[in-house]
Amino acid sequence: MAQEARLKLRMQKELKLLLVDPPHGASFPTLSSQSNITDLSSIHAQIGLEETFYSKGIFKIKIQIPK
């Protein structure tokens, strides 16, 4: 149980870092500084910004994390 709590805290920390310094060409439309980052079961991301490898389109990614 303690390991699960530590993992959840680590995931929340990593998601907050994505908001502050996202990878070039990536966006996370469902994450915001006002959003509740307690539900870590599903994360939506998009890649395809200009001047990236994926610049010809927008690719949506859904990351599901098992409980």
N, CA, C and O of each residue as an XYZ file, in Angstrom:
268
protein
N       0.825     -1.190      0.000
C       0.000      0.000      0.000
C       0.868      1.250      0.000
O       0.579      2.201     -0.727
N       1.925      1.264      0.803
C       2.808      2.430      0.849
C       3.508      2.633     -0.491
O       3.731      3.766     -0.919
N       3.852      1.529     -1.147
C       4.505      1.629     -2.452
C       3.555      2.256     -3.471
O       3.983      3.060     -4.299
N       2.287      1.900     -3.420
C       1.292      2.474     -4.327
C       1.160      3.980     -4.107
O       1.056      4.741     -5.069
N       1.165      4.408     -2.861
C       1.066      5.837     -2.545
C       2.292      6.589     -3.048
O       2.171      7.696     -3.574
N       3.475      5.992     -2.889
C       4.700      6.630     -3.384
C       4.677      6.746     -4.904
O       5.087      7.763     -5.464
N       4.196      5.701     -5.564
C       4.108      5.721     -7.022
C       3.153      6.820     -7.492
O       3.440      7.531     -8.455
N       2.028      6.950     -6.812
C       1.055      7.978     -7.184
C       1.644      9.378     -7.001
O       1.454     10.243     -7.857
N       2.350      9.608     -5.904
C       2.994     10.906     -5.684
C       4.044     11.187     -6.755
O       4.163     12.314     -7.236
N       4.799     10.166     -7.123
C       5.821     10.326     -8.169
C       5.178     10.678     -9.502
O       5.670     11.548    -10.221
N       4.077     10.005     -9.834
C       3.369     10.287    -11.087
C       2.826     11.710    -11.091
O       2.912     12.396    -12.110
N       2.274     12.164     -9.982
C       1.760     13.532     -9.893
C       2.889     14.537    -10.099
O       2.709     15.550    -10.775
N       4.037     14.258     -9.525
C       5.194     15.140     -9.677
C       5.629     15.198    -11.141
O       5.905     16.278    -11.663
N       5.690     14.055    -11.795
C       6.097     14.004    -13.199
C       5.101     14.751    -14.090
O       5.505     15.447    -15.022
N       3.805     14.608    -13.809
C       2.796     15.312    -14.604
C       2.896     16.821    -14.420
O       2.715     17.576    -15.375
N       3.178     17.257    -13.221
C       3.361     18.695    -12.987
C       4.568     19.214    -13.762
O       4.543     20.332    -14.277
N       5.627     18.406    -13.846
C       6.798     18.803    -14.629
C       6.459     18.936    -16.111
O       7.009     19.800    -16.795
N       5.562     18.093    -16.613
C       5.132     18.206    -18.007
C       4.443     19.536    -18.273
O       4.555     20.091    -19.366
N       3.733     20.044    -17.278
C       3.077     21.344    -17.438
C       4.093     22.479    -17.472
O       3.941     23.432    -18.237
N       5.119     22.377    -16.650
C       6.118     23.439    -16.544
C       7.074     23.422    -17.740
O       7.406     24.473    -18.287
N       7.512     22.238    -18.139
C       8.511     22.113    -19.199
C       8.177     20.923    -20.100
O       8.826     19.881    -20.015
N       7.164     21.073    -20.967
C       6.780     19.949    -21.820
C       7.844     19.664    -22.883
O       8.580     20.570    -23.274
N       7.932     18.425    -23.349
C       8.865     18.109    -24.430
C       8.512     18.917    -25.680
O       7.339     19.202    -25.918
N       9.509     19.285    -26.474
C       9.281     20.057    -27.691
C       8.332     19.304    -28.620
O       8.543     18.130    -28.922
N       7.303     19.984    -29.058
C       6.358     19.389    -29.991
C       5.233     18.613    -29.346
O       4.411     18.027    -30.051
N       5.172     18.591    -28.039
C       4.125     17.838    -27.344
C       3.243     18.785    -26.552
O       3.703     19.806    -26.040
N       1.970     18.430    -26.461
C       1.050     19.185    -25.606
C       0.166     18.194    -24.868
O      -0.010     17.054    -25.296
N      -0.373     18.641    -23.775
C      -1.198     17.802    -22.917
C      -2.494     18.555    -22.631
O      -2.622     19.199    -21.590
N      -3.465     18.477    -23.561
C      -4.664     19.322    -23.459
C      -5.534     19.063    -22.239
O      -6.266     19.960    -21.821
N      -5.485     17.890    -21.660
C      -6.337     17.624    -20.494
C      -5.651     17.959    -19.181
O      -6.272     17.882    -18.121
N      -4.380     18.330    -19.237
C      -3.666     18.731    -18.027
C      -3.590     20.245    -17.980
O      -3.305     20.891    -18.989
N      -3.840     20.798    -16.838
C      -3.654     22.234    -16.638
C      -3.304     22.455    -15.180
O      -3.481     21.567    -14.346
N      -2.818     23.619    -14.884
C      -2.448     23.894    -13.497
C      -3.668     23.892    -12.588
O      -3.539     23.710    -11.378
N      -4.870     24.095    -13.169
C      -6.087     24.077    -12.367
C      -6.707     22.679    -12.280
O      -7.575     22.438    -11.440
N      -6.270     21.765    -13.139
C      -6.899     20.447    -13.155
C      -6.484     19.628    -11.941
O      -5.457     19.875    -11.310
N      -7.303     18.669    -11.649
C      -7.039     17.768    -10.533
C      -6.172     16.625    -11.054
O      -6.656     15.792    -11.820
N      -4.929     16.569    -10.665
C      -4.003     15.553    -11.165
C      -4.013     14.342    -10.236
O      -2.969     13.736     -9.995
N      -5.164     13.994     -9.724
C      -5.239     12.821     -8.862
C      -5.679     11.587     -9.634
O      -5.390     10.469     -9.207
N      -6.374     11.757    -10.762
C      -6.770     10.615    -11.579
C      -5.668     10.355    -12.593
O      -5.563     11.053    -13.602
N      -4.860      9.365    -12.326
C      -3.715      9.070    -13.178
C      -3.959      7.884    -14.095
O      -3.010      7.351    -14.670
N      -5.200      7.459    -14.244
C      -5.476      6.273    -15.036
C      -5.432      6.539    -16.529
O      -5.261      5.603    -17.311
N      -5.583      7.796    -16.951
C      -5.613      8.112    -18.369
C      -5.054      9.513    -18.601
O      -5.501     10.478    -17.981
N      -4.090      9.616    -19.483
C      -3.463     10.889    -19.814
C      -3.554     11.065    -21.326
O      -3.220     10.149    -22.078
N      -4.000     12.221    -21.771
C      -4.093     12.509    -23.199
C      -2.951     13.441    -23.594
O      -2.649     14.407    -22.894
N      -2.326     13.133    -24.724
C      -1.230     13.965    -25.223
C      -1.408     14.153    -26.722
O      -2.090     13.367    -27.379
N      -0.794     15.196    -27.256
C      -0.788     15.443    -28.692
C       0.629     15.778    -29.113
O       1.352     16.490    -28.417
N       1.012     15.248    -30.272
C       2.274     15.647    -30.873
C       1.965     16.097    -32.286
O       1.006     15.620    -32.893
N       2.746     16.990    -32.809
C       2.532     17.443    -34.174
C       2.710     18.929    -34.367
O       2.255     19.472    -35.374
N       3.347     19.597    -33.450
C       3.578     21.027    -33.598
C       4.583     21.291    -34.714
O       5.349     20.406    -35.094
N       4.572     22.509    -35.233
C       5.497     22.888    -36.296
C       6.945     22.664    -35.871
O       7.291     22.716    -34.691
N       7.764     22.416    -36.869
C       9.197     22.202    -36.680
C       9.508     20.978    -35.827
O      10.528     20.937    -35.139
N       8.636     19.992    -35.874
C       8.908     18.721    -35.212
C       8.831     17.616    -36.254
O       8.411     17.853    -37.386
N       9.224     16.443    -35.882
C       9.168     15.287    -36.769
C       7.740     15.025    -37.248
O       7.546     14.513    -38.351
N       6.747     15.367    -36.440
C       5.348     15.083    -36.737
C       4.600     16.310    -37.265
O       3.382     16.384    -37.103
N       5.278     17.270    -37.888
C       4.669     18.553    -38.237
C       3.605     18.467    -39.323
O       2.880     19.444    -39.513
N       3.469     17.387    -40.029
C       2.458     17.269    -41.084
C       1.077     16.909    -40.546
O       0.121     16.841    -41.319
N       0.951     16.681    -39.271
C      -0.348     16.327    -38.704
C      -0.308     16.384    -37.190
O       0.739     16.607    -36.581
N      -1.467     16.180    -36.604
C      -1.560     16.117    -35.148
C      -1.921     14.685    -34.786
O      -2.903     14.139    -35.288
N      -1.146     14.097    -33.937
C      -1.352     12.721    -33.522
C      -1.753     12.717    -32.055
O      -1.045     13.244    -31.198
N      -2.891     12.117    -31.788
C      -3.389     12.068    -30.415
C      -2.955     10.760    -29.771
O      -3.019      9.693    -30.383
N      -2.519     10.865    -28.545
C      -2.021      9.715    -27.801
C      -2.796      9.622    -26.496
O      -2.975     10.621    -25.799
N      -3.249      8.431    -26.170
C      -3.893      8.203    -24.881
C      -3.031      7.205    -24.118
O      -2.823      6.075    -24.558
N      -2.544      7.639    -22.987
C      -1.691      6.799    -22.155
C      -2.535      6.290    -20.998
O      -3.035      7.079    -20.196
N      -2.693      4.980    -20.909
C      -3.456      4.394    -19.809
C      -2.490      3.713    -18.859
O      -1.628      2.934    -19.265
N      -2.656      4.024    -17.596
C      -1.778      3.494    -16.561
C      -2.590      2.541    -15.690
O      -3.577      2.952    -15.080
N      -2.187      1.276    -15.626
C      -2.945      0.331    -14.805
C      -2.851      0.673    -13.327
O      -1.867      1.246    -12.859
N      -3.895      0.307    -12.613
C      -3.919      0.577    -11.168
C      -3.222     -0.513    -10.404
O      -3.144     -0.454     -9.177
